[in-house]
mmCIF file of C-alpha atoms in Angstrom:
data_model
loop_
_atom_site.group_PDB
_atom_site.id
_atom_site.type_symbol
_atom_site.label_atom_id
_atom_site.label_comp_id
_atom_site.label_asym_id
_atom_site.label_seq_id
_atom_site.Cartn_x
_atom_site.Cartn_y
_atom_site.Cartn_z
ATOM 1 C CA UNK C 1 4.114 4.854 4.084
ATOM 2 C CA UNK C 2 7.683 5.536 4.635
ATOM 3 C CA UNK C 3 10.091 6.778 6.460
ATOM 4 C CA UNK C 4 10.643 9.670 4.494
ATOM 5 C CA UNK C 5 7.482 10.855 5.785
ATOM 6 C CA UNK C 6 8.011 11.040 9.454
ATOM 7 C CA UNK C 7 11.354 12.690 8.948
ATOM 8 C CA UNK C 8 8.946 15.531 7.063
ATOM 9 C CA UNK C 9 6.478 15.738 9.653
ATOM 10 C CA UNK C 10 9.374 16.098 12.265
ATOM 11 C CA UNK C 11 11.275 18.404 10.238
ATOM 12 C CA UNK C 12 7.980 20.607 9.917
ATOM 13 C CA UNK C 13 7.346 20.334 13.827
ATOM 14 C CA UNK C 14 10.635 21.615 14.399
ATOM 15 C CA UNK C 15 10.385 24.727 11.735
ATOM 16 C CA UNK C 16 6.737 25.438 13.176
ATOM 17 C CA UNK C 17 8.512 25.684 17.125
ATOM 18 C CA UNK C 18 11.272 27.669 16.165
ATOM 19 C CA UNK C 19 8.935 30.250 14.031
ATOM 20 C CA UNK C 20 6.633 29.759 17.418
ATOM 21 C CA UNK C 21 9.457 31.045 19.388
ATOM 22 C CA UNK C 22 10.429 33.869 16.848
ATOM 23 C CA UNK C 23 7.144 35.214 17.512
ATOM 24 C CA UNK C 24 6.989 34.785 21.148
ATOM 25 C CA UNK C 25 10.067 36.968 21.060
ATOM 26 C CA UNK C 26 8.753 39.750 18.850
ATOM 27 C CA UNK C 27 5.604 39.961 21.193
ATOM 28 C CA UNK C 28 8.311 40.429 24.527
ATOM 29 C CA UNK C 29 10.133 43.394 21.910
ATOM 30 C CA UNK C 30 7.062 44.865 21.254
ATOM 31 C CA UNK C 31 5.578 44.767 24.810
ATOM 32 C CA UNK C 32 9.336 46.763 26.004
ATOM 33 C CA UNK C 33 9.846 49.250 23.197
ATOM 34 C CA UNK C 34 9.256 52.925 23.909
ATOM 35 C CA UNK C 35 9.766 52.407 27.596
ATOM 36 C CA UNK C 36 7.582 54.400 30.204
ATOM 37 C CA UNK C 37 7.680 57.569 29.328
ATOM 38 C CA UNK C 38 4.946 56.907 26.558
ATOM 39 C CA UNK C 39 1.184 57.930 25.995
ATOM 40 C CA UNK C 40 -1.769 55.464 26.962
ATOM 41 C CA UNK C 41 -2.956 55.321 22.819
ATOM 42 C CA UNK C 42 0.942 54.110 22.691
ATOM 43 C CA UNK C 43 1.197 51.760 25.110
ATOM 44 C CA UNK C 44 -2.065 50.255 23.439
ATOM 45 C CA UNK C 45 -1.067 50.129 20.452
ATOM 46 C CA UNK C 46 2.193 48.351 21.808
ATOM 47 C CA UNK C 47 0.046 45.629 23.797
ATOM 48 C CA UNK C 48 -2.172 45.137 20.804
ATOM 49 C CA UNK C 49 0.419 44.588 18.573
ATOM 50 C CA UNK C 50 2.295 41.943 21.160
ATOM 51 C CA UNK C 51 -1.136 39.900 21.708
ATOM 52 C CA UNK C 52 -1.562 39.771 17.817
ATOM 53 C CA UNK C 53 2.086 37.937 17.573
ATOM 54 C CA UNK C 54 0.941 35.908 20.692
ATOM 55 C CA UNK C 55 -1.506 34.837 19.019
ATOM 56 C CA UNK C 56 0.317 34.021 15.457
ATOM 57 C CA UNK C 57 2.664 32.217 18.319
ATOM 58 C CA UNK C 58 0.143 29.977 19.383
ATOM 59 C CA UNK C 59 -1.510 29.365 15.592
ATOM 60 C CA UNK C 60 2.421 28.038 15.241
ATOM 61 C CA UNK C 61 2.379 25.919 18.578
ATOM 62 C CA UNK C 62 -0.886 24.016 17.048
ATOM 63 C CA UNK C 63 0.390 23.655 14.162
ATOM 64 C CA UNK C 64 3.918 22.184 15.310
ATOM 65 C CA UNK C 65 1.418 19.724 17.746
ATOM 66 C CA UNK C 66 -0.028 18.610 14.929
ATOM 67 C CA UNK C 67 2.904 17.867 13.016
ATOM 68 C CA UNK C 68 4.487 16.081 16.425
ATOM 69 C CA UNK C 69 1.505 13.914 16.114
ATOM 70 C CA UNK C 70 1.574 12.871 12.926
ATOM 71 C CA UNK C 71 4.991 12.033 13.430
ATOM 72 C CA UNK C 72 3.676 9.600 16.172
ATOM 73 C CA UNK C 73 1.313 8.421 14.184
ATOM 74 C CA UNK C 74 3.615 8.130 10.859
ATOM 75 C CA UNK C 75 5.774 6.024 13.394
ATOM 76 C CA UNK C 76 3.529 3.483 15.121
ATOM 77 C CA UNK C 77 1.876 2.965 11.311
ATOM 78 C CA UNK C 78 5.253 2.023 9.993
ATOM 79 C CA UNK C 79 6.091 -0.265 13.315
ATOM 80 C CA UNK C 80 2.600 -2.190 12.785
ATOM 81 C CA UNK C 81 3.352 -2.864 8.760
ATOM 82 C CA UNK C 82 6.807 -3.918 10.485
ATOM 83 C CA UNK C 83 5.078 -5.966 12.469
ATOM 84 C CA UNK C 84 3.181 -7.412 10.306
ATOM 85 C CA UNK C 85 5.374 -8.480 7.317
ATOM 86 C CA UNK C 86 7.154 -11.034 10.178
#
């Protein structure tokens, strides 16, 4: 294992939280457009479409967990071999 590989994994945690955030932003948009003045079927539509990018928000989250841990894991792998080889 090397190196190379946790620098992936991190580099993937960090694209999967900023596309997390992305999404978390489009839900707040979606949840403010058209304003009050707006029918119920609209507003419904509006929340459904804001819990749908919620939820693609939190697919991203687990994903960029996972990554964070295989970073850790990537790490303390290449510290034990490390270890090892003294």
């Amino acid at each position: 294992m090397r190196t190379g590989v946790v620098v992936a994994y991190g580099m993937k945690s960090c694209h999967e939280g900023d596309a997390a955030v992305q999404v978390y932003k489009i839900a707040k948009l979606r949840l403010r457009d058209g304003g009050r003045n707006v029918s119920v079927e609209q507003r419904l539509a509006r929340i459904e479409g804001a819990l749908d990018e919620l939820l693609d928000g939190l697919l991203k989250q687990r994903e960029q967990i996972g990554s964070g841990v295989a970073v850790d894991v990537a790490g303390h792998t290449l510290t034990a071999k490390a270890g090892g080889r003294r």
